Structures are given as C-alpha cells and as structure tokens.
XYZ file of C-alpha atoms in Angstrom:
554
model
C -11.640 53.875 16.002
C -8.550 55.033 17.909
C -6.555 52.195 18.037
C -4.771 50.929 15.024
C -6.984 48.196 12.616
C -6.392 44.778 12.984
C -6.738 42.026 10.578
C -9.037 39.173 11.930
C -6.831 36.596 10.002
C -4.240 36.427 7.494
C -5.269 35.892 3.920
C -5.864 32.159 2.956
C -6.451 31.067 -0.854
C -9.512 29.302 -2.189
C -10.116 27.532 -5.600
C -7.760 28.286 -7.732
C -8.479 27.980 -11.586
C -5.954 27.618 -14.461
C -5.248 31.242 -14.612
C -6.783 32.658 -11.366
C -7.078 32.275 -7.572
C -9.057 33.751 -5.095
C -7.879 35.247 -1.482
C -10.128 35.370 1.384
C -9.540 37.254 5.126
C -11.666 38.446 7.629
C -12.143 41.904 10.001
C -14.664 42.768 12.663
C -14.837 46.169 10.669
C -17.133 47.011 7.520
C -14.442 49.031 6.296
C -14.572 51.373 3.270
C -11.978 49.344 1.384
C -10.639 46.209 1.067
C -8.085 45.132 -1.866
C -5.207 42.542 -2.871
C -1.801 43.921 -4.206
C 0.168 41.627 -5.965
C 2.472 40.951 -8.631
C 6.395 40.628 -8.765
C 6.676 44.314 -7.206
C 3.564 44.577 -6.022
C 2.568 47.208 -8.230
C -1.127 45.595 -9.098
C -4.278 45.848 -7.454
C -7.603 44.139 -7.191
C -10.692 45.011 -4.866
C -12.374 42.527 -2.693
C -16.294 41.602 -2.460
C -17.216 41.726 1.217
C -20.130 39.734 2.945
C -20.843 39.843 6.757
C -20.948 36.462 8.559
C -24.788 35.162 9.126
C -24.437 33.066 12.123
C -21.008 33.382 13.856
C -21.552 34.555 17.901
C -20.004 34.045 21.171
C -22.134 32.053 24.306
C -21.738 31.310 27.678
C -19.034 28.663 27.118
C -16.463 30.638 24.671
C -12.772 31.552 25.439
C -12.333 34.524 23.854
C -11.440 38.055 24.923
C -12.243 38.894 28.674
C -14.311 35.665 29.061
C -11.508 32.808 30.151
C -14.273 31.087 32.382
C -17.858 30.032 31.580
C -20.622 33.050 31.783
C -17.898 35.814 32.623
C -19.196 38.038 29.351
C -21.540 35.932 27.768
C -24.755 34.645 29.176
C -26.501 33.684 26.579
C -25.340 33.540 22.702
C -24.404 36.794 21.335
C -23.702 38.003 17.680
C -20.359 38.473 16.706
C -20.002 40.909 13.781
C -17.354 39.308 11.491
C -16.971 40.350 7.688
C -15.255 38.158 5.077
C -13.603 39.921 1.869
C -12.893 38.042 -1.475
C -10.656 38.880 -4.105
C -10.217 37.271 -7.311
C -6.600 36.892 -8.832
C -6.813 37.068 -12.876
C -4.097 36.421 -15.484
C -1.913 34.424 -13.413
C 0.546 32.090 -15.614
C 0.445 27.989 -14.290
C 3.713 27.126 -12.586
C 4.648 30.948 -11.875
C 4.544 31.650 -8.172
C 4.152 35.374 -7.433
C 3.650 37.590 -4.067
C 0.771 39.192 -2.334
C -0.631 40.751 0.409
C -3.976 42.025 1.132
C -4.998 45.694 2.644
C -8.376 46.730 4.743
C -9.136 50.486 5.424
C -11.305 50.757 8.097
C -14.108 53.432 7.988
C -12.195 56.550 9.727
C -9.001 56.020 6.987
C -6.721 53.862 9.031
C -5.151 51.360 6.795
C -4.001 47.487 8.003
C -2.267 45.408 5.980
C -0.896 41.875 6.414
C 2.588 40.375 5.791
C 3.746 39.573 2.040
C 2.875 35.621 0.875
C 2.641 34.122 -2.427
C 0.182 32.509 -4.812
C -0.302 30.800 -8.018
C -2.621 29.115 -10.375
C -4.163 25.781 -10.493
C -1.082 23.738 -11.156
C -1.241 21.868 -14.863
C -0.791 18.005 -14.880
C 2.363 16.208 -14.392
C 3.434 19.008 -11.626
C 4.686 17.531 -8.130
C 2.558 18.526 -5.242
C 3.071 17.791 -1.966
C -0.810 17.488 -0.174
C -1.354 17.610 3.424
C -3.993 15.289 4.132
C -5.598 15.791 7.874
C -8.867 15.777 9.282
C -10.488 16.614 12.822
C -8.989 19.336 14.093
C -11.678 20.511 16.262
C -9.160 23.200 18.410
C -7.961 19.463 20.211
C -4.615 19.662 21.788
C -1.811 18.608 19.629
C -3.315 20.479 16.542
C -0.977 23.142 16.435
C 2.057 20.653 17.121
C 1.034 18.607 14.307
C 0.643 21.626 11.867
C 3.782 23.180 12.926
C 5.889 19.832 12.519
C 4.286 19.593 9.110
C 5.974 22.815 7.776
C 9.054 22.086 9.708
C 9.702 18.503 8.176
C 7.685 19.406 4.847
C 8.399 22.502 3.873
C 5.274 24.065 2.024
C 2.570 22.237 1.129
C 1.275 22.574 -2.641
C -2.535 21.929 -1.007
C -4.416 20.513 2.034
C -6.956 17.979 1.830
C -9.116 18.051 4.985
C -11.558 15.663 5.798
C -14.022 17.511 7.725
C -14.724 18.412 11.483
C -12.673 21.893 11.252
C -13.881 23.059 14.696
C -16.112 22.004 17.441
C -19.319 24.154 16.964
C -19.520 25.690 13.721
C -21.210 29.028 14.731
C -18.906 29.738 17.604
C -16.654 32.714 16.110
C -14.042 32.171 18.319
C -13.338 28.607 17.104
C -12.362 30.057 13.912
C -10.434 33.041 14.651
C -9.524 33.553 17.709
C -10.131 31.226 20.765
C -8.251 32.122 23.875
C -6.175 29.014 24.577
C -4.145 29.866 21.301
C -5.343 27.326 18.702
C -8.383 28.293 16.707
C -8.600 26.918 13.556
C -7.200 29.481 11.145
C -3.753 30.313 13.513
C -3.138 26.917 13.389
C -2.696 26.685 9.910
C -2.088 30.294 9.238
C 1.061 29.871 11.751
C -0.202 32.608 14.045
C -1.349 29.831 17.365
C -0.065 30.403 20.474
C -1.069 26.641 21.765
C 0.525 25.570 25.293
C 1.107 21.746 25.433
C 2.539 20.467 28.520
C 3.865 17.003 28.621
C 6.452 15.435 31.372
C 6.520 18.799 33.314
C 7.669 20.626 29.994
C 5.585 23.315 28.826
C 5.865 24.244 25.021
C 4.237 26.935 23.091
C 3.606 26.164 19.219
C 2.639 28.325 16.568
C 1.114 25.648 14.006
C 2.120 26.206 10.256
C 2.051 29.031 7.545
C -0.092 26.581 5.368
C -3.270 28.061 3.947
C -1.700 31.529 2.999
C 0.442 29.975 0.290
C -1.873 26.832 -0.437
C -5.454 26.675 -1.464
C -7.418 24.624 0.994
C -10.663 21.858 0.451
C -12.622 20.856 3.065
C -15.318 18.266 3.410
C -18.117 18.636 5.878
C -18.346 16.663 8.909
C -21.076 16.577 11.531
C -19.432 19.601 13.564
C -19.849 22.186 10.706
C -23.629 20.977 10.524
C -25.480 23.302 13.446
C -28.972 22.237 15.046
C -31.862 23.886 16.589
C -31.506 27.705 16.695
C -31.811 29.354 19.943
C -31.312 32.955 21.770
C -31.159 31.303 25.044
C -29.093 27.931 24.639
C -25.417 27.751 24.459
C -24.565 26.946 20.894
C -22.844 23.610 21.939
C -26.742 22.630 22.431
C -27.844 24.033 19.666
C -24.995 22.184 17.764
C -26.216 18.913 19.396
C -29.944 19.661 18.747
C -30.416 18.681 14.737
C -33.513 17.625 13.960
C -34.152 15.466 10.617
C -35.773 17.539 7.774
C -38.597 15.506 7.285
C -39.902 15.822 11.047
C -39.124 19.754 10.715
C -41.384 20.054 7.857
C -44.035 18.247 9.885
C -43.670 20.457 12.460
C -43.760 23.624 10.267
C -46.696 22.427 8.624
C -48.055 22.327 11.936
C -47.558 25.751 13.486
C -45.293 27.916 11.513
C -45.833 31.115 10.472
C -42.745 31.653 8.551
C -41.014 30.694 5.430
C -40.568 27.145 5.229
C -36.859 27.491 3.939
C -36.028 30.077 7.048
C -38.210 27.477 9.215
C -35.601 24.139 8.145
C -32.596 26.141 8.817
C -33.582 27.212 12.352
C -35.493 24.131 13.630
C -33.714 21.228 11.782
C -30.026 21.861 10.962
C -27.492 23.795 8.548
C -24.715 24.102 7.368
C -24.621 27.952 6.623
C -21.427 29.432 8.192
C -19.207 26.323 6.866
C -20.552 27.646 3.543
C -20.385 31.517 4.021
C -16.426 30.935 5.235
C -15.582 28.860 2.594
C -15.427 29.335 -1.459
C -15.968 26.320 -3.361
C -17.073 24.529 -6.872
C -20.749 24.727 -6.649
C -21.642 23.390 -9.885
C -23.260 20.232 -8.142
C -26.574 19.367 -7.274
C -25.478 19.905 -3.707
C -23.405 22.909 -4.386
C -20.441 23.314 -1.754
C -21.396 20.547 -0.043
C -20.383 18.184 -2.263
C -18.073 19.052 -5.071
C -15.261 17.713 -7.593
C -12.079 19.619 -8.745
C -8.484 18.498 -10.403
C -5.392 19.748 -8.685
C -2.425 18.633 -10.785
C -2.365 15.000 -11.506
C -5.180 14.770 -9.047
C -8.822 14.526 -9.273
C -10.236 15.104 -5.991
C -13.914 14.161 -4.795
C -15.579 15.439 -1.944
C -18.921 14.004 -0.419
C -20.903 15.084 2.094
C -21.323 11.905 4.500
C -21.912 12.507 7.938
C -24.827 12.144 10.923
C -25.858 13.448 14.145
C -23.477 11.739 16.621
C -25.233 10.646 19.370
C -23.984 9.020 22.616
C -23.870 5.127 22.555
C -25.217 5.069 26.234
C -27.981 2.967 26.501
C -28.760 4.963 30.047
C -32.532 6.116 30.252
C -31.631 9.309 30.774
C -29.898 9.691 27.269
C -31.164 10.845 24.082
C -28.689 8.213 22.338
C -27.647 6.100 19.004
C -29.784 3.457 20.052
C -32.578 5.146 21.974
C -34.452 8.185 23.487
C -34.512 9.207 27.337
C -37.638 8.033 29.473
C -37.806 11.556 30.273
C -39.162 12.480 26.717
C -40.972 9.717 25.400
C -44.197 11.723 25.439
C -42.699 15.107 23.958
C -41.436 14.026 20.211
C -39.877 17.595 19.402
C -37.263 16.721 22.152
C -36.576 13.361 20.378
C -32.753 13.219 19.021
C -33.847 10.584 16.114
C -30.632 8.531 16.462
C -27.860 9.082 14.290
C -29.603 10.661 11.224
C -27.861 11.276 8.311
C -27.855 15.337 7.201
C -27.527 14.381 3.365
C -28.660 11.304 1.563
C -26.218 9.340 -0.363
C -28.177 6.055 -1.104
C -28.399 4.416 -4.308
C -31.113 6.808 -6.085
C -30.541 9.787 -4.282
C -29.292 13.251 -5.764
C -25.964 13.045 -4.130
C -25.192 9.350 -5.551
C -26.426 10.498 -9.296
C -24.009 13.462 -8.963
C -20.812 10.669 -7.906
C -21.831 8.474 -10.335
C -22.175 10.686 -13.582
C -18.261 12.537 -11.999
C -16.664 8.689 -11.856
C -17.470 8.259 -15.486
C -16.445 11.954 -16.455
C -13.421 12.442 -18.667
C -11.789 14.670 -15.514
C -11.809 11.637 -13.160
C -11.587 8.854 -16.037
C -8.236 10.522 -17.263
C -6.765 11.406 -13.980
C -3.337 9.640 -12.958
C -4.472 10.054 -9.242
C -8.107 9.547 -8.059
C -9.093 10.562 -4.870
C -12.227 10.515 -2.815
C -12.887 12.475 0.131
C -15.996 12.421 2.980
C -15.977 12.317 6.490
C -17.662 9.325 8.269
C -15.314 6.087 7.967
C -16.215 3.689 5.539
C -13.321 1.093 7.575
C -12.443 2.022 10.680
C -10.908 0.424 14.090
C -12.672 3.846 15.571
C -15.778 4.195 18.057
C -17.689 5.853 15.031
C -17.681 2.983 12.201
C -20.665 1.715 14.580
C -23.618 2.153 14.205
C -23.866 1.336 10.277
C -24.323 4.495 8.064
C -27.884 4.410 7.640
C -30.869 5.957 8.347
C -32.072 4.920 12.339
C -35.490 2.647 12.175
C -37.428 3.869 15.120
C -39.160 0.912 17.271
C -41.999 2.358 19.579
C -43.067 0.090 22.511
C -46.388 0.679 23.612
C -48.459 -0.665 26.600
C -52.011 -1.822 26.077
C -53.243 1.417 26.855
C -51.306 2.699 24.102
C -48.625 4.691 26.446
C -45.372 4.673 25.056
C -42.774 3.206 27.336
C -39.876 2.906 24.718
C -38.479 4.497 22.121
C -35.294 2.367 20.074
C -33.154 2.617 17.142
C -32.101 -0.565 15.084
C -29.192 0.426 11.867
C -29.470 -2.807 9.925
C -25.926 -3.828 8.665
C -27.032 -4.575 5.214
C -28.286 -1.467 4.440
C -24.791 0.525 5.393
C -24.979 2.855 2.298
C -21.091 3.482 2.442
C -20.770 -0.314 2.037
C -23.782 -1.661 0.194
C -23.289 1.888 -2.228
C -20.770 3.916 -2.483
C -18.111 1.383 -2.309
C -18.776 -0.623 -5.377
C -18.866 2.612 -7.267
C -15.419 3.352 -6.030
C -14.365 -0.004 -6.780
C -15.784 0.116 -10.321
C -14.217 3.698 -10.883
C -10.405 2.524 -9.611
C -10.596 4.870 -6.957
C -6.841 4.884 -5.507
C -7.527 6.707 -2.586
C -10.169 7.134 0.050
C -9.297 9.727 3.250
C -11.905 10.253 5.677
C -12.054 11.019 9.455
C -14.368 11.401 12.770
C -12.687 8.590 14.867
C -9.559 10.553 15.610
C -6.581 7.751 15.295
C -4.328 6.729 12.282
C -5.163 3.716 10.386
C -5.434 2.247 7.197
C -6.794 -0.713 5.179
C -7.129 -1.567 1.397
C -9.826 -3.403 -0.254
C -9.695 -6.750 -2.988
C -10.094 -3.958 -5.343
C -6.806 -2.261 -4.267
C -8.676 0.576 -3.044
C -6.868 2.475 -0.038
C -8.741 4.030 3.109
C -6.870 6.313 5.491
C -7.681 8.119 8.252
C -5.140 10.229 9.683
C -6.478 12.818 12.403
C -4.877 12.156 15.853
C -4.103 15.659 17.164
C -5.109 14.945 20.766
C -8.655 13.422 21.228
C -8.630 9.857 20.184
C -10.752 7.021 21.830
C -8.630 4.274 21.283
C -8.464 1.696 18.273
C -11.275 -1.375 18.837
C -8.944 -4.495 18.855
C -8.182 -6.936 21.327
C -9.973 -6.322 24.840
C -10.532 -2.638 24.003
C -14.178 -2.828 22.432
C -16.543 -0.517 21.400
C -19.551 0.900 23.533
C -22.434 -1.278 21.048
C -25.735 -3.187 22.144
C -24.363 -6.392 23.348
C -27.333 -8.039 22.147
C -27.211 -7.273 18.536
C -23.343 -8.129 17.363
C -24.412 -9.084 13.742
C -24.977 -5.276 13.489
C -22.978 -3.578 15.969
C -19.414 -5.219 16.134
C -17.482 -4.476 19.305
C -13.856 -4.581 17.670
C -12.139 -4.553 14.265
C -13.359 -2.830 11.555
C -16.970 -4.036 11.298
C -16.986 -4.233 7.335
C -14.679 -6.772 7.079
C -11.039 -5.559 6.162
C -7.851 -6.160 8.441
C -5.914 -2.982 9.193
C -2.709 -2.804 7.404
C 0.646 -2.787 9.905
C 2.360 0.673 9.045
C 5.204 -0.593 6.562
C 8.414 1.196 8.036
C 8.261 1.875 11.802
C 4.983 0.735 13.642
C 4.508 1.537 17.504
C 4.550 -1.582 19.383
C 2.488 -2.985 22.118
C 3.399 -4.068 25.555
C 4.224 -7.790 24.062
C 6.604 -5.785 21.068
C 3.879 -6.753 18.576
C 3.676 -4.042 15.837
C 0.043 -1.963 16.173
C -1.727 -1.185 12.670
C -2.771 2.210 14.173
C -1.304 4.959 16.243
C -4.612 5.937 18.737
C -2.675 8.620 20.915
C -3.079 11.088 23.071
C 0.548 11.843 22.651
C 1.579 11.278 19.896
C 0.270 13.266 16.701
C 0.624 11.803 13.316
C -0.169 13.633 9.528
C 0.139 12.207 5.994
C 1.467 13.536 2.834
C 0.100 12.677 -0.905
C 3.346 13.487 -3.036
C 2.336 13.310 -6.513
C 5.703 13.068 -7.555
C 6.655 9.745 -7.213
C 2.997 8.538 -6.314
C 3.136 7.899 -2.253
C 1.390 8.643 0.904
C 3.586 9.083 3.677
C 2.394 8.613 7.415
C 4.658 10.520 9.887
C 4.447 10.795 13.662
C 5.692 13.284 16.396
C 5.975 12.613 20.430
C 4.772 15.853 21.770
C 6.328 14.356 25.090
C 9.696 14.673 23.535
C 9.364 17.778 22.138
C 12.930 17.806 21.008
C 12.681 14.479 19.096
C 12.777 14.075 15.322
C 9.546 13.339 13.859
C 9.384 9.640 12.004
C 8.301 8.498 8.758
C 6.653 5.187 9.706
C 4.343 4.445 6.801
C 4.274 4.895 3.240
C 2.811 3.425 0.192
C 1.779 3.880 -3.465
C -0.724 4.578 -4.998
C -1.123 2.481 -8.234
C-alpha cells in the first residue's frame, strides 16, 4: 500500500428525489472511510455505504493492466475485487446546483479525493431540461468521440436516458472501468477516456464527455447486461453467450441439484447481478430494478425489460442459432441454446405487462407533459435485430422412424410478437409520445398512426447496415411471412430526416444512418418539446457537428 490510492471511477449521480440524490463511486480497496463533502463551501459531510461487487471478474480475453493480448495474465476467469460506495445527499433545494467531491480513505490512512463536480435534486415540472438519448456503447470505436461531441455541442446535459447494452460482457470488470483500449463505460461518460480512433491516416484520441458526474443516468437492461451460465473455466464471453431459459434450468435443478434453487438459477440460467449492483434505480415495481418508472421534470420515463438471448441467424449445421441447434449437440439438450429466448416475460398477463398497464393509468403518467417509454429491443426498425419477432421460440424436433433426433428448429410466429401485439396498443392508448430503443446499432425513426414516435439513436461504431433495397437481413428464405428481409417488418415507413439527411449514390435522401464512420446522438429538449439528432463524421475530425433531424413531441 505504499503507492497513492486511486479512485477506480469519478463519482456519478443516481436516483434524484425532490430533496436528495445519490452519489456513487468505485475503488479497488475496501477502505476505512468513504465520504462526500458538499455545499457552497464544501463544509458538509456525509458517509457512504460500501458493498463489494459479487461477480466482477477478468478473463482470458480481458484487455486490462499488463494483459494486452489474450491469455497473457489470465488463463481462466479470476475474481476482481471492486468496492462500490454510495452516499445520499439530503436537504437539497430544487433548482439549486451545489458543488461536491468524494473522498476515500484507504486502510493505511492514505486519502484520495475526486475533483469538484456539481449535483442537484430532481428538477421540478416546467424546468427546461436537455436529456441525452443514447444506447449500445459496448466499448465501440466511436463512443468516446460521440460523447465528447455531446458536451462540445450541447454543453452540460441534465439527464441521460440509456436504452441498454452499456458494455459487451457485464461481468468483465475492465469493460466498465479501465479497459486498456481507453473506451470503457465509465471513462467515456466521465470525460476520462483515452480512445484512439484512426480515420484516413489521422489518429485522434477522444476523451468522451464529463456527463454523469453532474447528470443522473437512467439505463434499461439490454441483452448484454445479462450473463449466462457461470463457469470457472470458460471465458466470460462464452458464459455471456450461454444463457438458459429459466424453465429449462428448473428442470435440470430438480433432476440433479444439491444447492438452493435460487443460487442454481443464478448460476445455470442467467442473471443481471452486476448491472443491478452497479446502479441505484427505482425498485418498487414487481421486477425491482429490472423495470421501473420515474418523473424527471416534465418527463415521465417508463423503462421496460425487453431483451432476449442473441443468437446467430446462420442456418449452418454447426451453429447454435436463432433458428436451429447445432447438429453436434442434438442429443445433448444441456448444450442447446433454445433459440432467441426472452429473459423477462412482457406478454399480456405477465407481471411486467400488468405493472405497465397500471403505470400507464397512474396520475404520474397521465399528468406528465412528456410521456417516454424506453426499452432495448426494437418494436420498429430497419436493423437486423428486429427479426425474428419478439416472442417465445416454438421448438420443433424432427425425429426419424426410430425416434432419433434429426434436427431441432425454432419458429417465431409474427402474430405473437409481444411488443406489437400486446405492448404497442397500450402505448397508443396512453398517448405515449416517444419510444426510445436500441439493439440494431443505427439511427432510424418511425411514427405510427396514433402519433407515437419510435427512435433508435445508437450509431457508435458497430453498425451492420439498414435492411432496405438490395441490403437484406439474413433470414430463412422459406418463411417470408414471419421474417422480413427488408424494411420494418411491423409495417411502418422510416422517416427521412427533416433537416440534413445523408444521401445515397443517386443523391436520394436516406431515412437512416448506419455507419462505422459517422456517429450520432440525440437530445430531448423539454423546454421546446423537440428531439434533435446530430451527426459527426469521424473521418473529418475538424468538421462541425451537424443537426440533421428534429421533431416535436406533441
């Protein structure tokens, strides 16, 4: 302990109320005392509560510390000790922003403090806010550039709405805190990134934006916040890609388990423990932190848990995919992927659906000036990931005359897409103005016949294109009624940006941005009721940020 202690992150803000807010930060030592000093003269003190993250690890593929190549330091997953500190600042006056900083005392008495930032209570109605709309950062190449341009263009935002997929592997600690590539989740959102981006021979280092030290962040669970079956040997990426449906895990538990069912399901199905330990969110719904609602100024934000296991669309015989199991695993059901199975029920009659129905009829929602719903999976999109339909896979097992399994296939009936069949009618009836989502790594937006706006704004450097014209999704060719190869499979036409759309080779305006060179962010301005989208071409680092689209929330 001879070296000076370091904070693993700057502080960030969580769960504001009318007179309080939470301050959270992380260290790699448990410490003896952790405090926040705050007030005009930093003359007030409050102590933090500390917990140790239970599942953060590094592994063969981590890019952290001295490991710059695979297997240099870690040959298997290794626990990484990280402590989370949270203090509640109370007695705040709405509308009044005050300075604060955090202090952590190590066991040997050495103290480290953050820089001074500012915080405020939850904004009152009629307070004009600038809210960053974003998703799918996942350590993608343009993330730091994107967030740096947010602060350079907009200045300080008041809140962040994040529609899921914060990192790639939720239990890999370095993806949150200190990946060697300089673009981990917290550094990018705290202006501490060191992300190098090379375009056209120019190597530029972007630092991200100093955002969440001053503005609370509200995330939704994406599929990348879900970890699959636990292992001491398999890489964390293999564990992420190995979730098992709860009902299948329960069957296996009753057959062979000798531990509690709750722990078995965490280890042999899937879990969101790391996400839930990192963030302090409203937890008064039937799903706890997994889905929630909160009022911020004039906005009622409703956050859903709509995500499913990502599987390859390939139909190759060696692939555990969306539409089939691998031939080599046909007689070993414990190795099956069970298709693109849904993590949290959302269909009519489920706990989440009933909670949402009640929330949409609540006074808090009904009286809000702006009604926003956020989820990860797209209801409408030009991206690949809107197909197949968001429904439980129908398993079809083909056997020969002797009963031997010859194939295991999965179908997804379009008429049972829960987001379209069950959720969208609720949103229409409740006069929701904006649905924010992610998952397909592009910018596109839609408006349905009820006037609901649908927006994905997640173009940070891992785009797979937009399915229009000759660019087709990889779908089974013999089932076009369920799996649309192009367009929005749920019937809406994409909106061409209103101000400065990109154009194709024939100079025709494009209704999307799907680029690994041009990054996009969007801002909800509650002062004038607009959602504005901006683009920045990283190939031209000295170019201006361009506002290319804007629409009003009526």
